[in-house]
Coordinates of C-alpha atoms in Angstrom, one line a residue:
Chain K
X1440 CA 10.1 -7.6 54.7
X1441 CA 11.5 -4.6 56.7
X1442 CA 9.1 -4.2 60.0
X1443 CA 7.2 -0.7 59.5
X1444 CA 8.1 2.0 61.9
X1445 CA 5.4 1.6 64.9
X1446 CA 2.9 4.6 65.3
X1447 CA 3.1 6.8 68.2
X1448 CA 4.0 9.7 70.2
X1449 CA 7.5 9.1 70.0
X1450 CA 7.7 8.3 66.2
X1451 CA 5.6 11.7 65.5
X1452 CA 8.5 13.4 67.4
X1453 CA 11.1 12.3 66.0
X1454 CA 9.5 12.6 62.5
X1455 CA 8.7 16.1 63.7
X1456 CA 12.1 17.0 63.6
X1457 CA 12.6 16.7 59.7
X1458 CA 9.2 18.6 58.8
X1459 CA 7.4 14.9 58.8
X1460 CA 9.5 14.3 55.1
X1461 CA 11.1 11.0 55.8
X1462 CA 7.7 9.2 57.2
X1463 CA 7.9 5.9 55.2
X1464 CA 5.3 4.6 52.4
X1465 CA 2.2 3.4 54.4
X1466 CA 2.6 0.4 51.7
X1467 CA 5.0 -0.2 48.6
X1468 CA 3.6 -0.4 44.9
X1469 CA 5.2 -3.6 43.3
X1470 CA 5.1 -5.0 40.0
X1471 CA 2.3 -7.5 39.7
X1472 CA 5.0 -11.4 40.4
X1473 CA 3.3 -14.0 37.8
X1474 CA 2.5 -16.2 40.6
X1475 CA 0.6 -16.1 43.9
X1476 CA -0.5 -18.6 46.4
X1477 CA -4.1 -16.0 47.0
X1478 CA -5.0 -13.3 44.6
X1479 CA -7.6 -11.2 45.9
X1480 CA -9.5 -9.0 43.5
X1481 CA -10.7 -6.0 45.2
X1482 CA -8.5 -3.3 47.6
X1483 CA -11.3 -2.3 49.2
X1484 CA -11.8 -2.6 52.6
X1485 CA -12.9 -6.0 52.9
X1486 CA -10.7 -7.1 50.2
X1487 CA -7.7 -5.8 52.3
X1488 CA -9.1 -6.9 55.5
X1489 CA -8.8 -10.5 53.9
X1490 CA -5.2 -10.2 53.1
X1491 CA -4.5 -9.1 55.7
X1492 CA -6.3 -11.7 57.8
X1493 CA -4.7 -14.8 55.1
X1494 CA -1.5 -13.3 56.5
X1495 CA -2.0 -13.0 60.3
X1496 CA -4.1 -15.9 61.0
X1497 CA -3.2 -18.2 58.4
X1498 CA 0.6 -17.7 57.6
X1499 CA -0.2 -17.0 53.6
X1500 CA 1.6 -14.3 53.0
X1501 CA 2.5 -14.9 49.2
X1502 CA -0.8 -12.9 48.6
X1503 CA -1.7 -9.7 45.5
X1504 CA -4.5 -7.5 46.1
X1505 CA -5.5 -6.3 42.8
X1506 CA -7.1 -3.1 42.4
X1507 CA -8.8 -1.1 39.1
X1508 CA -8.6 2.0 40.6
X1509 CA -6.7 3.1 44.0
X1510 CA -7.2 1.4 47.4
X1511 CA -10.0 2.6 49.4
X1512 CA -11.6 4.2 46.2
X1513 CA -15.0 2.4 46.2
X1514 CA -17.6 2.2 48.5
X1515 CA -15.2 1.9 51.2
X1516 CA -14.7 5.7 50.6
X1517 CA -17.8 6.4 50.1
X1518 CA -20.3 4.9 52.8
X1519 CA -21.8 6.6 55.9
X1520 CA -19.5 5.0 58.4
X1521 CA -22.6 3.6 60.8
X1522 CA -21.0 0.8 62.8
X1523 CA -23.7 -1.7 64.1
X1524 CA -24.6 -5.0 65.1
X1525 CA -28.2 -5.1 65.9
X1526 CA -29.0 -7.6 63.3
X1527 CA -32.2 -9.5 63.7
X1528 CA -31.7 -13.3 62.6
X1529 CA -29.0 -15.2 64.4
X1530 CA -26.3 -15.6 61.3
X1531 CA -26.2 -11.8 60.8
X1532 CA -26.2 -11.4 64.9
X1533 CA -23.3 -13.4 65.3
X1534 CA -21.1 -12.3 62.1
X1535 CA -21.9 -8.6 62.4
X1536 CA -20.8 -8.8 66.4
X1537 CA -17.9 -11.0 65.1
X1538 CA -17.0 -7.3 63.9
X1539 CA -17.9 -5.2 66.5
X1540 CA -15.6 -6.8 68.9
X1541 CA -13.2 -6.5 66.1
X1542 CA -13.8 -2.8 65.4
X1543 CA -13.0 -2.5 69.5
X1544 CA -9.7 -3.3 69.1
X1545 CA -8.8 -2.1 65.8
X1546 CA -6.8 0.9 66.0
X1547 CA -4.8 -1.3 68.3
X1548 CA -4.4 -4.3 66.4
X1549 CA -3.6 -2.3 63.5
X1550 CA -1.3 0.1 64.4
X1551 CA -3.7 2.8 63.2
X1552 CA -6.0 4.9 64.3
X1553 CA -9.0 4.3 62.8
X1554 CA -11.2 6.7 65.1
X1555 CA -13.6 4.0 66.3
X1556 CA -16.2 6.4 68.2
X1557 CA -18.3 4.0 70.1
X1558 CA -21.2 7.0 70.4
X1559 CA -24.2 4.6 70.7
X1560 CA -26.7 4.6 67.7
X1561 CA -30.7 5.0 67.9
X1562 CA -33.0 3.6 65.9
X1563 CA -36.9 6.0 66.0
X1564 CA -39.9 4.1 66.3
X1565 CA -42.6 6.7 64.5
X1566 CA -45.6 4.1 65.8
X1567 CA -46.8 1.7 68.4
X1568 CA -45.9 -0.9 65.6
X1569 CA -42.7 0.2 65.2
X1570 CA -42.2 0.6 68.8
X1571 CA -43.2 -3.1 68.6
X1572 CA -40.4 -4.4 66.0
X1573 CA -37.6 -2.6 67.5
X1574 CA -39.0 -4.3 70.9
X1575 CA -38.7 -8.3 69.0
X1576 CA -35.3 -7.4 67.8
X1577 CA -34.1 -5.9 70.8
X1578 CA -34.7 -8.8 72.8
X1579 CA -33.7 -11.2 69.9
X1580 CA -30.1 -9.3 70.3
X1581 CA -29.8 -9.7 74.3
X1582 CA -30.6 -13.5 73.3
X1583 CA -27.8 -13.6 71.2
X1584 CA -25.4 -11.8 73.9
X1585 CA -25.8 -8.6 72.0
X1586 CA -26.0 -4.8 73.9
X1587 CA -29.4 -2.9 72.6
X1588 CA -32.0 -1.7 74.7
X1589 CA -35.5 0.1 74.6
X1590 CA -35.9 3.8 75.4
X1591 CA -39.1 5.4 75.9
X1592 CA -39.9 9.3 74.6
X1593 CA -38.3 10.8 77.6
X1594 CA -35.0 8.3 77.6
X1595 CA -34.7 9.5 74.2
X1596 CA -35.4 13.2 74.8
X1597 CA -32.6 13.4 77.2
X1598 CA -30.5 11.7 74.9
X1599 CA -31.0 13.6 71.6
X1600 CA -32.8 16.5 72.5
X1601 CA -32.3 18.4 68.9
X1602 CA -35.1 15.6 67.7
X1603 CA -38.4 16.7 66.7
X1604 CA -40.5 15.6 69.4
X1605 CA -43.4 17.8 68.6
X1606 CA -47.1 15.8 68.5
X1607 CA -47.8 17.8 66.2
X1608 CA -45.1 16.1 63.6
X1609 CA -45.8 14.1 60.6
X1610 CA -43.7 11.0 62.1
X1611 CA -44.2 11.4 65.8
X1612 CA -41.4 9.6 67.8
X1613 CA -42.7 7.0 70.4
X1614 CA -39.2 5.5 71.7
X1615 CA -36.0 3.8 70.0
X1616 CA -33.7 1.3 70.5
X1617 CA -30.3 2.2 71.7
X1618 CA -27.2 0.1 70.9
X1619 CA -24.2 1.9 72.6
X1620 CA -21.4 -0.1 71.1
X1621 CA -22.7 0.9 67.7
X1622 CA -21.2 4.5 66.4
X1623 CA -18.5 5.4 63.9
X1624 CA -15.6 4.9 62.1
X1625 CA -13.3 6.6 59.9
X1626 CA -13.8 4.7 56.8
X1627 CA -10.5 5.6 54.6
X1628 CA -8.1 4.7 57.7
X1629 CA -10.0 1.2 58.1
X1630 CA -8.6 0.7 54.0
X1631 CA -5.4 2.4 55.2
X1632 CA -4.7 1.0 58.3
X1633 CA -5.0 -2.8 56.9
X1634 CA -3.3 -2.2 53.5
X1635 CA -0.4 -1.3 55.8
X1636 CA -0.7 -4.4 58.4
X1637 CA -1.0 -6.5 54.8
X1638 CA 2.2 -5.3 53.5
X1639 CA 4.2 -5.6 56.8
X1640 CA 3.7 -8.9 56.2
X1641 CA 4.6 -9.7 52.4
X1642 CA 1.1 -8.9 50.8
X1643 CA 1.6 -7.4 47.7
X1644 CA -1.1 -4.2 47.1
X1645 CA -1.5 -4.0 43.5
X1646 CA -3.2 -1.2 42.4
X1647 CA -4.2 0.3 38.6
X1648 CA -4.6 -3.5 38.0
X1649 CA -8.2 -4.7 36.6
X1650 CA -9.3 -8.6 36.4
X1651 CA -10.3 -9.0 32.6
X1652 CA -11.2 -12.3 33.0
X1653 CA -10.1 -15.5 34.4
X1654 CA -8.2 -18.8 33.9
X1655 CA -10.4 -21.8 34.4
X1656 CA -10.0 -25.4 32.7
X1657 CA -11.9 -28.5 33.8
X1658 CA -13.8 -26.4 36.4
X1659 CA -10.7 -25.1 38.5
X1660 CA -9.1 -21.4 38.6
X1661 CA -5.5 -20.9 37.5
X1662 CA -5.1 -17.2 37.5
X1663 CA -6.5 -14.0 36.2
X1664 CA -6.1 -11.9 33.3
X1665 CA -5.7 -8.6 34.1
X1666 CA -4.8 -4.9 32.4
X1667 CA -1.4 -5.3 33.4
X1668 CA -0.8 -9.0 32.1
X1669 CA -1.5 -12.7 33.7
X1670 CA -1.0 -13.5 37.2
X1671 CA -1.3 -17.0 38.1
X1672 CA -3.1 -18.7 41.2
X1673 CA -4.9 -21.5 42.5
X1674 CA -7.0 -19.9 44.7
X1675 CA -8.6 -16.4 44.2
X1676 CA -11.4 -14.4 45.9
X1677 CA -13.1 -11.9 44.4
X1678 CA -14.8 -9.2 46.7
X1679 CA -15.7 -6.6 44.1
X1680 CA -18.8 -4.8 45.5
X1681 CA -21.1 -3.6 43.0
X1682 CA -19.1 -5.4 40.0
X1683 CA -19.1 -8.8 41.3
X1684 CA -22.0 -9.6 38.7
X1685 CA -19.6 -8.7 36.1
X1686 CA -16.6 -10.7 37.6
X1687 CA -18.9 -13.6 37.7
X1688 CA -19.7 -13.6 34.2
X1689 CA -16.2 -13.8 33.2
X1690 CA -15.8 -17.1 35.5
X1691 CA -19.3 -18.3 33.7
X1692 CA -22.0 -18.5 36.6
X1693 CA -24.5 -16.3 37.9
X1694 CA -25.2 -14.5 40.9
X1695 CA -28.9 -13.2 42.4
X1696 CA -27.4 -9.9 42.2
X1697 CA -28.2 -6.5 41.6
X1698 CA -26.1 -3.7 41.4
X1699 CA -28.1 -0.4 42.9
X1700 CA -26.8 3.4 43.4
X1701 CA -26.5 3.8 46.8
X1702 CA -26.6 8.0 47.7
X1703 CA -25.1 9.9 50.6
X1704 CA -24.1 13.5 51.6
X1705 CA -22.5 15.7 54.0
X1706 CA -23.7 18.9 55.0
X1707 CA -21.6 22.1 55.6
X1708 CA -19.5 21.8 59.2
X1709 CA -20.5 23.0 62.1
X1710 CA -19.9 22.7 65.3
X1711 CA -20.7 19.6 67.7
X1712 CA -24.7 19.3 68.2
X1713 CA -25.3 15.5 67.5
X1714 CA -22.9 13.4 69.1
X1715 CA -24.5 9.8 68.6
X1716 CA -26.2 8.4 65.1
X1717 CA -29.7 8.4 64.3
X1718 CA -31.6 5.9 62.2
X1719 CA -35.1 6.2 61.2
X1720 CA -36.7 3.2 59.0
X1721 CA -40.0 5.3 58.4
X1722 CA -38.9 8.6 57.4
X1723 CA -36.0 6.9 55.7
X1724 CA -32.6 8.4 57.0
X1725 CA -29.2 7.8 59.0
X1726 CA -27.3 10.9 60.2
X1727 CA -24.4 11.3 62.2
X1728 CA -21.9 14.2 62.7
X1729 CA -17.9 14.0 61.7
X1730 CA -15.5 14.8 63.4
X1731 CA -15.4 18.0 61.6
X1732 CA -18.4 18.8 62.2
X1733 CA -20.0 18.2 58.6
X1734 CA -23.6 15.9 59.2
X1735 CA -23.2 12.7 57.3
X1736 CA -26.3 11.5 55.9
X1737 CA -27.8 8.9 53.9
X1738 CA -31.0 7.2 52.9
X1739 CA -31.9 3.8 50.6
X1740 CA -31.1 3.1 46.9
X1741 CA -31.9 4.1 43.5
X1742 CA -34.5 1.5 42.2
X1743 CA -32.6 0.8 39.0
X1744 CA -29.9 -0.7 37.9
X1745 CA -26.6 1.3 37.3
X1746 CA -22.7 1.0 37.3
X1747 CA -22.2 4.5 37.1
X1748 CA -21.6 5.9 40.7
X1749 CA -24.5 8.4 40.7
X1750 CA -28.5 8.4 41.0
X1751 CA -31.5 10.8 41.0
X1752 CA -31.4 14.3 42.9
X1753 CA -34.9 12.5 43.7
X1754 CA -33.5 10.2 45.9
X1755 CA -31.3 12.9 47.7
X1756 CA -34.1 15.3 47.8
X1757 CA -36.5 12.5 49.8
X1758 CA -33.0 12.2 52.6
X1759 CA -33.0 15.8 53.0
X1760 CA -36.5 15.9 53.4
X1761 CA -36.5 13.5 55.9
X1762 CA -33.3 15.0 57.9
X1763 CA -35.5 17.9 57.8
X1764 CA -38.5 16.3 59.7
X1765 CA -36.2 14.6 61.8
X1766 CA -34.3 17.6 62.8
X1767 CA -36.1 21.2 62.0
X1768 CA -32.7 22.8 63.2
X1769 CA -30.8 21.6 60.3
X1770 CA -33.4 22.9 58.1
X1771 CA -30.8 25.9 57.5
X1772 CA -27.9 24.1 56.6
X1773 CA -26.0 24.2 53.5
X1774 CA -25.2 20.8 51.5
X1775 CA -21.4 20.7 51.2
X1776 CA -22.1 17.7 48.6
X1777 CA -23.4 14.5 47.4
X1778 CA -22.1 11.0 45.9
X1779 CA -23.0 7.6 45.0
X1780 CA -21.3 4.6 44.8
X1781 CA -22.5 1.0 43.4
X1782 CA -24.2 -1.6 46.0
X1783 CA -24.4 -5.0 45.3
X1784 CA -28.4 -5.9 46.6
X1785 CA -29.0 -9.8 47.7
X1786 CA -32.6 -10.7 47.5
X1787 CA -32.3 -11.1 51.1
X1788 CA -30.6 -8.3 52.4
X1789 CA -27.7 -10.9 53.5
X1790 CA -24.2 -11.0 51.9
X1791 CA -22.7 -14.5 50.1
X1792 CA -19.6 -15.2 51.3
X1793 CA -18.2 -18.8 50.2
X1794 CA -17.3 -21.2 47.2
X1795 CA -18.5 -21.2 43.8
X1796 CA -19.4 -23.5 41.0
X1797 CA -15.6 -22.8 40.2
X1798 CA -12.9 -24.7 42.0
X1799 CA -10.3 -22.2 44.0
X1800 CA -12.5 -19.2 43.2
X1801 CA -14.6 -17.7 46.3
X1802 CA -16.7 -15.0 46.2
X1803 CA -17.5 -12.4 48.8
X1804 CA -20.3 -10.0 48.0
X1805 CA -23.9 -9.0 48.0
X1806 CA -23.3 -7.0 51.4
X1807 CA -25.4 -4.7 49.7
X1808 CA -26.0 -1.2 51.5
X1809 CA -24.5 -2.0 54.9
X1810 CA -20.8 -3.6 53.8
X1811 CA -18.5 -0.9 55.8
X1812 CA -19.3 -2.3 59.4
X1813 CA -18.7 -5.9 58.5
X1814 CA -15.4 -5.2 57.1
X1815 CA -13.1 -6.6 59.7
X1816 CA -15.4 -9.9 60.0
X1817 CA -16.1 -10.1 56.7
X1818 CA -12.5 -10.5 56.0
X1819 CA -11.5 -12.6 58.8
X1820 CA -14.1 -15.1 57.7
X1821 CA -13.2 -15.0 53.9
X1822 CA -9.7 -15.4 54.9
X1823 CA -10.9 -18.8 56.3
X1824 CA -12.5 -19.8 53.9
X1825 CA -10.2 -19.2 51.1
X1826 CA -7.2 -20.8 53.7
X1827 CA -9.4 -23.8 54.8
X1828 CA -11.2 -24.3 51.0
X1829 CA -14.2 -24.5 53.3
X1830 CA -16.9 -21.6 55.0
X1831 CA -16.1 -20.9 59.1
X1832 CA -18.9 -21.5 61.5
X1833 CA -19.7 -17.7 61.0
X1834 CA -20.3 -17.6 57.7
X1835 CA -21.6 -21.2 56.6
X1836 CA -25.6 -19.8 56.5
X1837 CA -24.1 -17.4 53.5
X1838 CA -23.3 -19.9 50.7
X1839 CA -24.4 -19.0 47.5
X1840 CA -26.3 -22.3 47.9
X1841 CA -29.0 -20.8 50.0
X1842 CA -30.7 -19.5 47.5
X1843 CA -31.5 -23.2 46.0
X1844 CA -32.2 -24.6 49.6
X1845 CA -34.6 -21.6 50.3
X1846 CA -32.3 -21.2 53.9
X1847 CA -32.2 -17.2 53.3
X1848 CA -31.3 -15.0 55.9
X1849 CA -34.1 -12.0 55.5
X1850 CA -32.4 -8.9 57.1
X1851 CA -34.6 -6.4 55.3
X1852 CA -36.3 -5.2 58.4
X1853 CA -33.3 -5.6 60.7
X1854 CA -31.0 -3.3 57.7
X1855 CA -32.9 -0.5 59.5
X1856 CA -33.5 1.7 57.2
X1857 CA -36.4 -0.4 55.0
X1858 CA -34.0 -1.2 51.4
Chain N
X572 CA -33.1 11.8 37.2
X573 CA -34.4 10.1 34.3
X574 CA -36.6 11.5 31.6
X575 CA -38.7 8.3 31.0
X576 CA -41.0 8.0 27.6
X577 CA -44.5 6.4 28.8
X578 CA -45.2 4.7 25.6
X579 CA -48.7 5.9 26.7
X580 CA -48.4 9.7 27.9
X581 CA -45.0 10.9 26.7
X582 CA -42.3 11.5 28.3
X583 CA -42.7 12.1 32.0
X584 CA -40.4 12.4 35.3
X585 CA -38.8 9.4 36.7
X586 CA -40.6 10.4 40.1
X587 CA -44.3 9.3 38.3
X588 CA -43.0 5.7 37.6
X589 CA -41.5 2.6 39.5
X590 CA -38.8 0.3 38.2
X591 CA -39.8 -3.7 38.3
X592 CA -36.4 -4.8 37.7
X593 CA -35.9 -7.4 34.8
X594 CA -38.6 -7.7 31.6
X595 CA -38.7 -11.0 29.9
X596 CA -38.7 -13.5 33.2
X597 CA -41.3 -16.4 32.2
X598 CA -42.3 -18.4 34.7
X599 CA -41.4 -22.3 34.3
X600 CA -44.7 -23.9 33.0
X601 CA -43.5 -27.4 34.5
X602 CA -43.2 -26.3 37.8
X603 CA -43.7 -30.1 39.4
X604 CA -40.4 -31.4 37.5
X605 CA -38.5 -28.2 38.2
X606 CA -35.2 -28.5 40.3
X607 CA -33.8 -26.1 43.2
X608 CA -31.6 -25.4 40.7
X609 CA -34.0 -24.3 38.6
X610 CA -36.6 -22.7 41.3
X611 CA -33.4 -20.7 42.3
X612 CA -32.6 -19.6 38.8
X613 CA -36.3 -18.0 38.2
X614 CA -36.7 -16.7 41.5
X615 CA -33.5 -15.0 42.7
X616 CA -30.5 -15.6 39.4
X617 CA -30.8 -11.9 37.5
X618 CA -29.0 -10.2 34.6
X619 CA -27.3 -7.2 36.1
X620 CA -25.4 -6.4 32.9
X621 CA -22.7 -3.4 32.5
X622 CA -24.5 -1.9 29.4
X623 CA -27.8 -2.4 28.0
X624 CA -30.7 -3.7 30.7
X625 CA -34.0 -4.8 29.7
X626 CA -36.4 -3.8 32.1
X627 CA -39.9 -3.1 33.3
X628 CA -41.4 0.0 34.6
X629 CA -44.7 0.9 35.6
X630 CA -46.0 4.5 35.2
X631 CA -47.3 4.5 38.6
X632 CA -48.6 8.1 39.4
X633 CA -49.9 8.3 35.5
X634 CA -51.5 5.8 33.8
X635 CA -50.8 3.0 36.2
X636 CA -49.6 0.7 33.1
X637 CA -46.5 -1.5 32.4
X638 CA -43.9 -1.9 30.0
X639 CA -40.7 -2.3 28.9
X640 CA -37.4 -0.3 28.7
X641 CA -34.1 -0.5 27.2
X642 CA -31.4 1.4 29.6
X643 CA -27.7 1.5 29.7
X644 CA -27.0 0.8 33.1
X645 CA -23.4 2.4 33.0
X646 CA -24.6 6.1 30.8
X647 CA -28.4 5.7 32.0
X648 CA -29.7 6.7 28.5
X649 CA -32.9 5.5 27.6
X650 CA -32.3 3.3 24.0
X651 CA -36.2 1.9 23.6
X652 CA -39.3 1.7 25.1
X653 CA -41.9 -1.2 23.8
X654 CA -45.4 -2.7 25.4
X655 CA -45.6 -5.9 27.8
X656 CA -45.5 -8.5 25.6
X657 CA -43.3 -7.4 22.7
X658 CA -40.1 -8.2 22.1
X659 CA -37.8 -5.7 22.9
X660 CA -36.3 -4.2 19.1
X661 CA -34.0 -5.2 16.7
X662 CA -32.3 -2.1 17.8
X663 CA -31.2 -3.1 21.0
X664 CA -31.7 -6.7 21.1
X665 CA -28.0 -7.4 20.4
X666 CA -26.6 -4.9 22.1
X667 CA -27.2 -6.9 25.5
X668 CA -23.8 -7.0 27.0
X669 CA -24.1 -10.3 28.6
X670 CA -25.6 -13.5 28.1
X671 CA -28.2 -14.8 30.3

């Protein structure tokens, strides 16, 4: 495998000189070999992140990444971009950190900038309640090691002065909680970024490729089938977001999962006037600002069921609504557009991420509405798991077995924005 | 947004109603010689099909009753609507994509 040109100043130059039309392919497009040592169904950002993680930490390198559509296409190109861990419950502390200190070093470990903007994030209390809750899981997170804090009316006022702090307001704000290592990331370069660090080191990306079914006797996985032939492999992981119900029909168990639109939008750009993220659990939104300058918003999902990428101007009408209460300034603004994109719901807000009733096959899903700021974590456990054909500490309280043993990790209030 | 026919006012805007997720779901009647397994499968295991759902809705800002839809999850079209306690039609009773 040829080493990939290293990103920087120097390469930009040079590149500069022939009008940036000899840059090399990011990643090559192979034909689908008929055997792997890993397939991994799913090129989205976890999927890749696993890949890429069986490569670097694990020396398997003999790995596809199949992909139905194009890399990055899902809800990896879809979400909000929040980056947070100020989870409640221990597991979720410790695996969504895991990620955080990830994320910190990303652009660097990857070779690509992924525009990690540590900007802090708020979360509004509207109550003394509130005020309360955000109080248990702030100190829950310094227990765990975890930055958060408390700010009162004024400590938020200074900080995001655009808020509506009028008494007079439907949801008055009493405080938040502040984590400042949360923020932002630019969720397409995250795909990018480890598609390329994958195929630098032998990972074939397979896109255009959908698992039909799969190749099971006497309760172990051989391979897949997919639209462009069989590929053979002991040991697959499927991490397939909203259609992992589907993928695990075809390997003949079930999963406690639903699949739920999940809606966002972005507003028409303007220039910088909120430069950290604000969640609200009561009035039901999350907003930050892009980088150019367009307000990226979203809010909780459609209540029913749906494969089909797009919900109820209801739901989209409720976030604007909200945004609006929030922030009477933006009242003006013009919606630039909105999308869905299919979430995979857990009864308890908490992602499975382990073996299954089927030897060699491991799933990785039910991240539900809050996937995007797990992804290096969530592949750099899977990756163990699928290497060591058992969980890692981080991610042993997220066997699909928890559901029968009643250990489940409710994150409901902790998702902060109520799902 | 979903145009939903109340079996008992007509059809009315998805905003009036609330969705209760699965129809069908009895609850084990021999609930001391039930497994984990088994508790697990009830309480959390659901269909989540790519094509025809079964589900219950409640008309929640009309008249504040339950029943039962037949929805494509994948085109969102509405295929039946039948009372709590009926068996969903011949119509759409084999077009479930998956099995249980």
């Amino acid at each position: 495998m040829p080493a990939k040109t290293r990103y920087s100043i120097f390469s930009l130059v040079r590149n500069a000189f022939s009008y940036h039309e000899n840059w090399e392919e990011a990643w090559r497009s192979p034909e689908p070999r008929p055997e792997y040592d890993v397939i991994i169904v799913g090129g989205g950002g976890h999927g890749l992140a696993t890949a890429y993680y069986l490569a670097k930490e694990h020396g398997i390198t003999n790995v596809a990444v199949l992909e139905k559509g194009w890399i990055g296409g899902g809800n990896t190109g879809r979400n909000t971009t929040v980056v947070r861990s100020n989870y409640l419950w221990d597991e979720s502390a410790h695996l969504y950190e895991h990620a955080l200190k990830l994320w910190e070093g990303l652009s660097q470990e990857l070779n690509f900038n992924v525009m990690f903007s540590q900007r802090g994030l708020l979360n509004l209390a509207h109550s003394p309640h509130e005020m309360r809750g955000l109080a248990r899981r702030v100190y829950a997170l310094n227990l765990n090691g975890i930055d958060s804090e408390l700010l009162n009316l004024e400590q938020v006022r200074a900080m995001c002065p655009i808020l509506n702090f009028s008494p007079k307001a439907r949801y008055p704000i009493y405080g938040a909680s502040l984590q400042r290592r949360g923020g932002v990331a630019r969720h397409d370069a995250v795909a990018w970024g480890y598609a390329r660090g994958a195929d630098a080191r032998g990972v074939d990306i397979i896109q255009n490729c959908e698992v039909t079914g799969f190749q099971i006797s006497n309760g172990k996985v051989h391979g897949v089938e997919t639209t462009r032939g069989t590929i053979r492999a002991n040991k697959v992981g499927v991490v397939a977001a909203g259609h992992s119900s589907v993928l695990a029909d075809l390997a003949g168990f079930r999963l406690p999962i639903q699949s739920h639109p999940l809606q966002a939008a972005v507003s028409e750009p303007v220039k910088p006037i909120l430069d950290t993220v604000v969640m609200s659990g009561a009035v039901h939104v999350y907003v930050s600002q892009s980088d150019k300058g367009e307000l990226v918003l979203g809010a909780g999902i459609d209540s029913y069921n749906s494969y089909s990428q797009r919900g109820s101007p209801k739901v989209v009408e409720d976030m604007f609504g909200a945004l609006v209460e929030l922030f009477p300034i933006f009242s003006r603004l013009k919606v630039l557009r909105t999308w869905g994109g299919i979430v995979d719901v857990c009864p308890d807000a908490s992602p499975i991420i382990g073996r299954t009733p089927v030897e060699g096959l491991y799933f990785n899903c039910g991240w539900g509405t809050g996937g995007f700021k797990a992804t290096p974590s969530s592949g750099w456990v899977f990756a163990h798991t699928i290497a060591n054909d058992r969980p890692h500490p981080l991610n042993e309280a997220f066997g699909l077995e928890r559901f029968s043993s009643g250990h489940l990790i409710d994150e409901h209030g902790a998702a902060a924005v109520a799902h | 947004m979903l145009l939903i026919p109340c079996p008992f006012c007509g059809p009315r805007d998805e905003s009036e109603f609330g969705c209760g997720g699965e129809a069908h779901i009895a609850r084990p009647t021999d609930t001391d010689r039930l497994s984990d397994a088994d508790w697990a499968a009830y309480l959390f295991m659901r269909k989540n099909p790519k094509g025809v759902h079964l589900e219950r809705w409640v008309h929640r800002l009309g008249c504040r009753r339950w029943f039962n839809l037949a929805r494509s999850t994948v085109s969102h079209e509405i295929l039946a609507v039948y009372k709590m306690g009926d068996p969903p039609p011949a119509s759409v009773a084999g077009q479930e994509a998956r099995r249980t």
